[in-house]
């Protein structure tokens, strides 16, 4: 009974547990179902809301579609209008392009017409310029020809003693020559200027023949002359006056050449007697040179000096003032000159000898016939001149062509060259000027004396030429064209009268005064 009762209890407990578990399961199911139901209700509610929103959206979409349709219709209308406007614009563009092409063609035609006009104008300007140039050339040639004719007339008037009229015509000659860029060294123009300016001065200062003169380099017109009477005179020129001091006067000497050492203020003079004199105001030294014959020429060579005689040459140490070497020639020297800074000796057998150094002498045949008594060459213009004993001069141009110049009547004593201007002195008492760059080389006499001109030189500025003759006369003559022109203008006391102008210059040339306020510069 007890077992049965425990079993029943157990069964009852088990049943109770099963029932409780079942209730739990049922409750859980109920709760899940309730939750699902609630979720479904919520979903239904949400769907209802969505349905309502969907209805609203459909209405909105319908409205938007209607709006879109309206916009599409408007856009279509605008597109049609735009296409119409595009078509109009395209038509206008084509029209504008056509107009532009027409404008470009018109511009091109205008440019071509302008270029043709410019070309024709340029041709016209060129032809006008050429015509003006031809007129200027013709006028220039006419005035230059007139200037030379006036120069000839001025010289004739001077020879006739009409100095006033000669000066006026000479001034007109150089004025037209300068103004029209002619050659102021043309024979008639230059000689009329020399004649009218009357710038020659003479001084009788030596007892013997003046053989040489040399300038100091101190800026003053201070120079030394030497003579055959053993005279060494120092001169200072102020204006037209000369002050002379005697450095030496000893008739035992016969001076032929003088050189001034400008740095040390020493005068070197050689005598045919074979003596070298070194002199200034404080010292006097005489050196006897043996074995080379009568002395002829001095040539400085740095700290040494070459002394040339008829039969040889000697070398002088200028610092110690002693002869260091001598050398005999195999020929007899007639005259010594210079060729491209080298001493050049001419002998009596038609040969020339260039001294390259004391130990080197190059000899060759003189390219002209006769006895050479003077020689000059120019490194700048490459011209050479040979002065002869008969008074002729042989000119060799840069191409080697030889031309004989005739203008002196006796022995040529000296030749100097400045650019293309050849200056020559002769025993006939004249210093002539030759223009080697002219087609016809003719002599122009710039100095005339009454004695044999033995030598000449230029002052330091090459404005004056100085010469000495066998009578002991020292002559100075102006050769500077600008200074002669100034001197000539100062000499003018009046202008040409209208009648004189018409007669000598011409009625077709406008009258102008040479002096006074209305005178042209």
Coordinates of C-alpha atoms in Angstrom, one line a residue:
X1 CA 0.0 0.0 0.0
X2 CA 2.9 2.2 0.9
X3 CA 4.7 1.4 -2.4
X4 CA 1.5 2.1 -4.3
X5 CA 1.1 5.4 -2.5
X6 CA 4.7 6.5 -3.3
X7 CA 4.2 5.5 -6.9
X8 CA 1.0 7.4 -7.2
X9 CA 2.7 10.4 -5.7
X10 CA 5.5 10.1 -8.1
X11 CA 3.1 9.6 -11.0
X12 CA 1.2 12.6 -9.8
X13 CA 4.3 14.6 -9.5
X14 CA 5.4 13.6 -12.9
X15 CA 2.0 14.4 -14.3
X16 CA 2.2 17.7 -12.6
X17 CA 5.6 18.4 -14.1
X18 CA 4.4 17.4 -17.5
X19 CA 1.4 19.5 -17.2
X20 CA 3.5 22.5 -16.0
X21 CA 5.9 21.9 -18.8
X22 CA 3.0 21.8 -21.2
X23 CA 1.6 25.0 -19.7
X24 CA 4.9 26.6 -20.1
X25 CA 5.1 25.5 -23.7
X26 CA 1.5 26.6 -24.3
X27 CA 2.2 29.9 -22.7
X28 CA 5.4 30.3 -24.7
X29 CA 3.5 29.5 -27.8
X30 CA 0.8 31.9 -26.9
X31 CA 3.3 34.6 -26.2
X32 CA 5.0 34.0 -29.5
X33 CA 1.7 34.0 -31.3
X34 CA 0.6 37.1 -29.5
X35 CA 3.9 38.7 -30.5
X36 CA 3.5 37.6 -34.1
X37 CA -0.1 38.9 -34.1
X38 CA 1.1 42.1 -32.7
X39 CA 3.9 42.3 -35.4
X40 CA 1.4 41.4 -38.1
X41 CA -0.9 44.1 -36.8
X42 CA 2.0 46.5 -36.8
X43 CA 2.9 45.4 -40.3
X44 CA -0.7 45.8 -41.4
X45 CA -0.7 49.2 -39.9
X46 CA 2.5 50.0 -41.7
X47 CA 1.2 48.7 -44.9
X48 CA -1.9 50.7 -44.5
X49 CA 0.3 53.8 -44.1
X50 CA 2.5 52.8 -47.0
X51 CA -0.7 52.3 -49.1
X52 CA -1.8 55.7 -48.1
X53 CA 1.6 57.1 -49.0
X54 CA 1.6 55.2 -52.2
X55 CA -1.7 56.8 -53.1
X56 CA -0.3 60.2 -52.3
X57 CA 2.9 59.4 -54.3
X58 CA 0.8 58.2 -57.2
X59 CA -1.1 61.4 -57.2
X60 CA 2.2 63.3 -56.9
X61 CA 3.7 61.3 -59.7
X62 CA 0.7 61.9 -61.8
X63 CA 1.0 65.6 -61.1
X64 CA 4.8 65.4 -61.8
X65 CA 4.2 63.5 -65.0
X66 CA 1.7 66.2 -66.0
X67 CA 4.3 68.9 -65.2
X68 CA 7.0 66.9 -67.0
X69 CA 4.7 66.6 -70.0
X70 CA 4.1 70.3 -69.9
X71 CA 7.8 70.9 -69.5
X72 CA 8.5 68.5 -72.4
X73 CA 5.9 70.4 -74.5
X74 CA 7.5 73.7 -73.6
X75 CA 11.0 72.2 -74.2
X76 CA 9.9 70.9 -77.5
X77 CA 8.5 74.3 -78.4
X78 CA 11.8 76.0 -77.2
X79 CA 13.8 73.4 -79.2
X80 CA 11.8 74.2 -82.3
X81 CA 12.4 77.9 -81.7
X82 CA 16.1 77.2 -81.0
X83 CA 16.4 75.3 -84.2
X84 CA 14.7 78.1 -86.0
X85 CA 17.0 80.6 -84.3
X86 CA 20.0 78.3 -85.1
X87 CA 19.0 78.2 -88.7
X88 CA 18.7 82.0 -88.7
X89 CA 22.1 82.3 -86.9
X90 CA 23.6 79.9 -89.3
X91 CA 22.2 81.9 -92.2
X92 CA 23.6 85.1 -90.6
X93 CA 26.9 83.4 -90.0
X94 CA 27.1 82.3 -93.6
X95 CA 26.2 85.8 -94.6
X96 CA 28.8 87.2 -92.2
X97 CA 31.4 84.8 -93.5
X98 CA 30.6 85.9 -97.0
X99 CA 30.9 89.5 -96.0
X100 CA 34.2 88.7 -94.2
X101 CA 35.6 87.0 -97.3
X102 CA 34.5 90.0 -99.3
X103 CA 36.2 92.3 -96.8
X104 CA 39.4 90.2 -96.8
X105 CA 39.4 90.3 -100.6
X106 CA 38.8 94.0 -100.5
X107 CA 41.6 94.4 -97.9
X108 CA 43.9 92.3 -100.0
X109 CA 43.1 94.4 -103.1
X110 CA 43.6 97.5 -101.0
X111 CA 47.0 96.1 -99.7
X112 CA 48.0 95.3 -103.2
X113 CA 47.0 98.7 -104.3
X114 CA 48.9 100.2 -101.4
X115 CA 52.0 98.2 -102.2
X116 CA 51.8 99.2 -105.8
X117 CA 51.3 102.8 -104.7
X118 CA 54.3 102.5 -102.2
X119 CA 56.4 100.9 -104.9
X120 CA 55.6 103.6 -107.4
X121 CA 56.2 106.2 -104.7
X122 CA 59.5 104.6 -103.8
X123 CA 60.4 104.5 -107.5
X124 CA 59.4 108.1 -107.8
X125 CA 61.4 109.0 -104.6
X126 CA 64.4 107.1 -105.9
X127 CA 64.1 108.9 -109.3
X128 CA 63.7 112.2 -107.5
X129 CA 66.6 111.4 -105.2
X130 CA 68.7 110.4 -108.2
X131 CA 67.7 113.5 -110.0
X132 CA 68.6 115.6 -107.0
X133 CA 71.8 113.7 -106.6
X134 CA 72.6 114.3 -110.3
X135 CA 71.8 117.9 -109.8
X136 CA 74.0 118.1 -106.7
X137 CA 76.8 116.3 -108.6
X138 CA 76.4 118.7 -111.5
X139 CA 76.3 121.7 -109.1
X140 CA 79.3 120.3 -107.2
X141 CA 81.3 119.8 -110.3
X142 CA 80.2 123.2 -111.6
X143 CA 81.3 124.9 -108.3
X144 CA 84.5 123.0 -108.1
X145 CA 85.4 123.9 -111.7
X146 CA 84.5 127.5 -110.9
X147 CA 86.7 127.4 -107.7
X148 CA 89.7 126.2 -109.8
X149 CA 89.1 128.9 -112.4
X150 CA 88.9 131.5 -109.7
X151 CA 92.2 130.2 -108.3
X152 CA 93.9 130.6 -111.7
X153 CA 92.5 134.1 -112.0
X154 CA 93.7 134.9 -108.4
X155 CA 97.2 133.9 -109.3
X156 CA 97.2 136.0 -112.4
X157 CA 95.8 139.0 -110.5
X158 CA 98.6 138.6 -107.9
X159 CA 101.2 138.4 -110.7
X160 CA 99.7 141.6 -112.1
X161 CA 100.0 143.3 -108.7
X162 CA 96.3 143.4 -107.9
X163 CA 96.7 141.9 -104.4
X164 CA 93.3 143.0 -103.0
X165 CA 91.3 141.4 -105.9
X166 CA 93.7 138.4 -105.8
X167 CA 92.8 137.8 -102.1
X168 CA 89.1 138.1 -102.8
X169 CA 89.2 135.6 -105.6
X170 CA 91.5 133.2 -103.8
X171 CA 89.1 133.3 -100.8
X172 CA 86.2 132.6 -103.1
X173 CA 88.2 129.7 -104.7
X174 CA 88.9 127.9 -101.4
X175 CA 85.4 128.8 -100.0
X176 CA 83.6 127.0 -102.9
X177 CA 86.1 124.1 -102.8
X178 CA 85.6 123.5 -99.1
X179 CA 81.8 124.0 -99.3
X180 CA 81.4 121.5 -102.1
X181 CA 84.0 119.1 -100.7
X182 CA 86.5 119.6 -103.4
X183 CA 90.2 119.0 -103.2
X184 CA 91.8 122.0 -101.4
X185 CA 95.2 120.8 -102.7
X186 CA 94.1 121.1 -106.3
X187 CA 96.9 123.1 -108.0
X188 CA 95.2 126.3 -108.7
X189 CA 93.2 126.4 -105.4
X190 CA 96.2 125.7 -103.2
X191 CA 98.7 127.9 -105.1
X192 CA 96.2 130.8 -105.1
X193 CA 95.9 130.3 -101.3
X194 CA 99.7 130.2 -100.8
X195 CA 100.1 133.3 -103.1
X196 CA 97.4 135.4 -101.5
X197 CA 98.2 134.6 -97.9
X198 CA 101.8 135.8 -98.4
X199 CA 103.0 133.8 -95.4
X200 CA 106.6 133.4 -96.3
X201 CA 109.3 134.9 -94.0
X202 CA 113.0 135.0 -94.5
X203 CA 116.0 135.6 -92.1
X204 CA 119.7 136.0 -93.1
X205 CA 121.3 134.4 -90.1
X206 CA 124.2 132.3 -91.3
X207 CA 127.5 133.1 -93.0
X208 CA 127.7 129.7 -94.6
X209 CA 125.3 127.4 -96.5
X210 CA 122.5 126.0 -94.3
X211 CA 122.7 122.3 -94.6
X212 CA 120.2 121.1 -92.0
X213 CA 117.8 122.2 -89.3
X214 CA 116.1 120.2 -86.5
X215 CA 113.3 121.1 -84.0
X216 CA 113.3 120.5 -80.2
X217 CA 110.2 118.6 -79.0
X218 CA 109.3 120.9 -76.1
X219 CA 106.2 122.6 -77.7
X220 CA 108.0 125.8 -78.5
X221 CA 109.1 126.8 -82.0
X222 CA 112.7 126.2 -81.0
X223 CA 115.2 124.7 -83.4
X224 CA 118.8 124.4 -84.4
X225 CA 120.4 125.1 -87.8
X226 CA 123.9 124.1 -88.9
X227 CA 126.0 125.6 -91.8
X228 CA 129.2 124.9 -93.8
X229 CA 130.9 127.8 -91.9
X230 CA 130.9 125.7 -88.7
X231 CA 127.9 127.4 -87.2
X232 CA 125.4 125.9 -84.8
X233 CA 122.7 128.4 -84.1
X234 CA 119.7 127.9 -81.8
X235 CA 116.5 129.8 -82.7
X236 CA 113.3 130.6 -80.8
X237 CA 110.4 132.0 -82.9
X238 CA 107.7 134.1 -81.3
X239 CA 105.2 135.4 -83.8
X240 CA 107.2 136.8 -86.8
X241 CA 110.4 137.4 -84.8
X242 CA 113.2 135.0 -84.2
X243 CA 115.7 135.2 -81.3
X244 CA 119.0 133.5 -82.1
X245 CA 121.8 132.2 -79.8
X246 CA 125.1 130.9 -81.1
X247 CA 125.9 127.4 -79.8
X248 CA 129.1 127.2 -81.9
X249 CA 130.8 129.2 -84.6
X250 CA 134.0 127.7 -85.8
X251 CA 134.9 127.9 -89.5
X252 CA 137.2 125.0 -89.1
X253 CA 134.1 122.8 -89.3
X254 CA 131.8 122.2 -92.2
X255 CA 128.5 120.9 -90.7
X256 CA 126.3 118.8 -92.9
X257 CA 123.7 117.1 -90.6
X258 CA 122.3 117.9 -87.2
X259 CA 120.3 115.7 -84.8
X260 CA 118.6 116.7 -81.4
X261 CA 118.4 114.3 -78.6
X262 CA 115.1 115.7 -77.2
X263 CA 115.2 113.7 -74.0
X264 CA 118.7 114.8 -72.9
X265 CA 118.6 118.2 -74.8
X266 CA 121.8 117.4 -76.7
X267 CA 122.7 118.6 -80.2
X268 CA 124.7 116.2 -82.4
X269 CA 126.3 117.7 -85.5
X270 CA 128.7 116.1 -88.0
X271 CA 131.3 117.9 -90.1
X272 CA 132.7 116.9 -93.4
X273 CA 136.1 117.2 -91.7
X274 CA 135.4 114.0 -89.8
X275 CA 134.3 115.5 -86.5
X276 CA 131.2 114.8 -84.4
X277 CA 130.2 117.7 -82.1
X278 CA 128.0 117.1 -79.1
X279 CA 126.7 120.4 -77.7
X280 CA 124.3 122.2 -75.5
X281 CA 124.5 125.4 -73.4
X282 CA 126.6 123.7 -70.7
X283 CA 128.8 121.2 -72.5
X284 CA 130.8 120.9 -75.7
X285 CA 132.5 117.7 -76.8
X286 CA 134.2 117.0 -80.2
X287 CA 134.9 113.4 -81.3
X288 CA 137.1 112.7 -84.3
X289 CA 135.8 109.9 -86.5
X290 CA 138.4 108.0 -88.4
X291 CA 138.4 105.7 -91.4
X292 CA 135.0 106.4 -93.0
X293 CA 135.7 109.5 -95.1
X294 CA 133.9 112.8 -95.1
X295 CA 130.8 112.6 -92.8
X296 CA 127.4 112.8 -94.4
X297 CA 124.5 111.7 -92.1
X298 CA 123.4 110.9 -88.6
X299 CA 120.9 108.1 -87.8
X300 CA 119.8 107.5 -84.2
X301 CA 119.4 103.9 -83.1
X302 CA 118.2 103.8 -79.5
X303 CA 121.1 104.2 -77.1
X304 CA 123.4 104.1 -80.1
X305 CA 123.9 106.3 -83.2
X306 CA 125.1 105.5 -86.7
X307 CA 127.4 108.0 -88.4
X308 CA 127.7 107.7 -92.2
X309 CA 130.6 108.8 -94.3
X310 CA 131.4 108.5 -98.0
X311 CA 133.5 105.4 -97.4
X312 CA 131.9 103.7 -94.3
X313 CA 129.9 104.0 -91.1
X314 CA 130.7 104.2 -87.4
X315 CA 128.7 103.2 -84.3
X316 CA 128.5 105.7 -81.4
X317 CA 127.6 104.8 -77.8
X318 CA 125.5 107.8 -76.8
X319 CA 125.8 107.1 -73.1
X320 CA 129.6 106.8 -73.0
X321 CA 129.9 109.1 -76.0
X322 CA 132.6 107.0 -77.7
X323 CA 132.9 105.4 -81.1
X324 CA 132.7 101.6 -80.6
X325 CA 132.9 100.2 -84.1
X326 CA 133.6 101.2 -87.7
X327 CA 133.0 99.5 -91.0
X328 CA 134.3 100.2 -94.5
X329 CA 132.0 100.2 -97.5
X330 CA 132.9 98.6 -100.8
X331 CA 131.2 101.5 -102.6
X332 CA 131.2 105.3 -102.4
X333 CA 128.1 106.8 -100.7
X334 CA 126.5 109.8 -102.4
X335 CA 123.5 110.4 -100.2
X336 CA 121.9 108.6 -97.2
X337 CA 118.2 108.6 -96.6
X338 CA 115.7 106.3 -94.8
X339 CA 113.6 103.3 -96.1
X340 CA 110.9 102.0 -93.6
X341 CA 113.0 103.2 -90.6
X342 CA 116.2 101.7 -92.0
X343 CA 119.1 103.8 -93.3
X344 CA 119.3 103.6 -97.1
X345 CA 122.6 104.5 -98.9
X346 CA 122.7 105.4 -102.6
X347 CA 126.1 105.0 -104.2
X348 CA 127.5 106.4 -107.5
X349 CA 127.1 103.1 -109.4
X350 CA 123.3 103.0 -109.5
X351 CA 122.8 100.8 -106.4
X352 CA 121.1 101.2 -103.1
X353 CA 122.1 99.6 -99.8
X354 CA 119.6 99.2 -96.9
X355 CA 121.3 98.9 -93.5
X356 CA 119.3 96.3 -91.5
X357 CA 121.9 96.3 -88.7
X358 CA 125.5 97.3 -88.3
X359 CA 126.6 93.8 -89.6
X360 CA 123.8 93.4 -92.3
X361 CA 123.5 95.5 -95.4
X362 CA 121.2 94.5 -98.2
X363 CA 122.1 95.8 -101.7
X364 CA 120.1 96.1 -104.9
X365 CA 119.9 97.9 -108.1
X366 CA 118.1 101.3 -108.1
X367 CA 114.9 100.8 -110.3
X368 CA 115.5 104.0 -112.2
X369 CA 118.4 105.3 -114.2
X370 CA 120.5 108.3 -113.2
X371 CA 122.2 109.5 -110.0
X372 CA 119.9 109.5 -107.0
X373 CA 120.4 112.6 -104.8
X374 CA 117.3 112.3 -102.6
X375 CA 114.9 109.6 -101.6
X376 CA 111.7 109.2 -99.6
X377 CA 109.2 106.4 -99.0
X378 CA 105.9 106.1 -97.1
X379 CA 104.9 103.1 -95.0
X380 CA 101.3 104.3 -94.9
X381 CA 100.6 104.8 -98.7
X382 CA 103.3 102.4 -100.0
X383 CA 104.7 105.0 -102.4
X384 CA 108.4 105.7 -103.1
X385 CA 110.2 108.7 -104.7
X386 CA 113.7 109.1 -106.1
X387 CA 115.1 112.6 -106.6
X388 CA 117.7 112.8 -109.3
X389 CA 120.7 115.0 -110.0
X390 CA 119.1 116.4 -113.2
X391 CA 116.0 117.7 -111.2
X392 CA 113.6 115.0 -112.2
X393 CA 111.7 112.9 -109.7
X394 CA 110.6 109.3 -110.2
X395 CA 107.4 108.4 -108.4
X396 CA 106.5 104.7 -107.8
X397 CA 102.9 104.1 -106.9
X398 CA 101.7 101.2 -104.6
X399 CA 101.3 98.9 -107.6
X400 CA 104.9 99.5 -108.7
X401 CA 104.2 101.7 -111.7
X402 CA 107.0 104.2 -112.3
X403 CA 106.1 107.8 -113.4
X404 CA 108.6 110.6 -114.1
X405 CA 107.7 114.0 -112.5
X406 CA 109.1 117.1 -114.0
X407 CA 109.0 120.4 -112.2
X408 CA 112.6 121.2 -111.0
X409 CA 115.4 122.5 -113.2
X410 CA 118.4 121.2 -111.2
X411 CA 119.5 118.7 -108.5
X412 CA 116.9 117.5 -106.0
X413 CA 118.3 118.0 -102.5
X414 CA 115.5 116.7 -100.3
X415 CA 112.1 114.8 -100.5
X416 CA 109.6 114.4 -97.8
X417 CA 106.1 112.7 -97.9
X418 CA 103.0 113.4 -95.9
X419 CA 100.2 110.9 -96.8
X420 CA 99.8 111.5 -100.6
X421 CA 101.6 114.8 -100.6
X422 CA 105.1 114.8 -101.9
X423 CA 107.3 117.8 -101.0
X424 CA 110.6 118.3 -102.9
X425 CA 113.4 120.8 -102.7
X426 CA 116.0 121.6 -105.4
X427 CA 119.0 123.7 -106.2
X428 CA 116.7 125.7 -108.4
X429 CA 115.5 127.5 -105.2
X430 CA 112.1 126.0 -105.1
X431 CA 110.1 123.7 -102.8
X432 CA 107.3 122.0 -104.8
X433 CA 104.3 120.1 -103.7
X434 CA 103.0 117.2 -105.7
X435 CA 99.6 115.5 -105.1
X436 CA 100.3 111.8 -105.8
X437 CA 96.6 110.7 -105.4
X438 CA 95.5 112.8 -108.4
X439 CA 95.2 111.5 -111.9
X440 CA 97.6 114.1 -113.2
X441 CA 100.5 114.9 -110.8
X442 CA 101.7 118.4 -111.3
X443 CA 104.0 120.6 -109.3
X444 CA 102.8 123.4 -107.1
X445 CA 105.5 125.8 -105.9
X446 CA 105.1 126.7 -102.2
X447 CA 108.5 128.4 -101.7
X448 CA 110.8 130.3 -104.0
X449 CA 114.2 131.6 -102.9
X450 CA 117.1 133.2 -104.6
X451 CA 119.6 130.4 -103.6
X452 CA 120.1 126.7 -103.8
X453 CA 117.8 125.0 -101.2
X454 CA 120.0 122.4 -99.5
X455 CA 117.5 121.0 -97.1
X456 CA 114.0 121.5 -95.6
X457 CA 111.8 120.2 -92.9
X458 CA 108.4 120.7 -91.2
X459 CA 107.7 122.1 -87.8
X460 CA 106.3 119.6 -85.2
X461 CA 102.7 120.3 -86.2
X462 CA 103.5 120.1 -89.9
X463 CA 101.9 123.5 -90.4
X464 CA 105.0 125.3 -91.7
X465 CA 107.9 124.3 -93.9
X466 CA 111.4 125.6 -93.1
X467 CA 114.3 125.5 -95.6
X468 CA 117.9 126.7 -95.7
X469 CA 119.9 127.7 -98.8
X470 CA 123.5 128.1 -99.8
X471 CA 123.4 131.9 -99.1
X472 CA 122.6 131.2 -95.4
X473 CA 119.0 132.3 -95.7
X474 CA 116.4 130.6 -93.5
X475 CA 112.9 130.6 -95.0
X476 CA 109.6 129.8 -93.3
X477 CA 106.4 129.3 -95.3
X478 CA 102.9 128.3 -94.1
X479 CA 101.5 125.1 -95.6
X480 CA 98.4 124.5 -93.4
X481 CA 95.2 125.2 -95.4
X482 CA 93.0 126.0 -92.3
X483 CA 95.6 128.6 -91.0
X484 CA 96.1 130.1 -94.5
X485 CA 92.3 130.4 -94.9
X486 CA 92.1 132.2 -91.5
X487 CA 95.0 134.5 -92.4
X488 CA 93.5 135.2 -95.8
X489 CA 90.1 136.1 -94.4
X490 CA 91.7 138.5 -91.9
X491 CA 93.4 140.3 -94.9
X492 CA 90.1 140.9 -96.6
X493 CA 89.1 144.6 -96.3
X494 CA 86.0 144.5 -98.4
X495 CA 83.6 142.2 -100.3
X496 CA 83.4 141.7 -104.1
X497 CA 81.1 144.3 -105.7
X498 CA 78.1 143.1 -107.5
X499 CA 79.8 143.9 -110.8
X500 CA 82.9 141.9 -109.8
X501 CA 80.8 139.1 -108.7
X502 CA 78.8 139.0 -111.9
X503 CA 82.1 139.1 -114.0
X504 CA 84.2 136.6 -112.1
X505 CA 81.7 134.3 -110.5
X506 CA 78.5 134.7 -112.5
X507 CA 75.1 136.2 -112.5
X508 CA 73.4 132.8 -112.0
X509 CA 75.1 132.3 -108.6
X510 CA 73.5 134.1 -105.7
X511 CA 75.7 136.9 -104.4
X512 CA 77.1 136.5 -100.9
X513 CA 79.5 138.6 -98.9
X514 CA 82.7 137.1 -97.4
X515 CA 83.1 139.5 -94.5
X516 CA 80.6 141.3 -92.3
X517 CA 77.5 140.2 -90.4
X518 CA 75.8 138.7 -93.4
X519 CA 78.8 136.5 -94.3
X520 CA 78.3 132.8 -94.2
X521 CA 80.6 130.8 -91.9

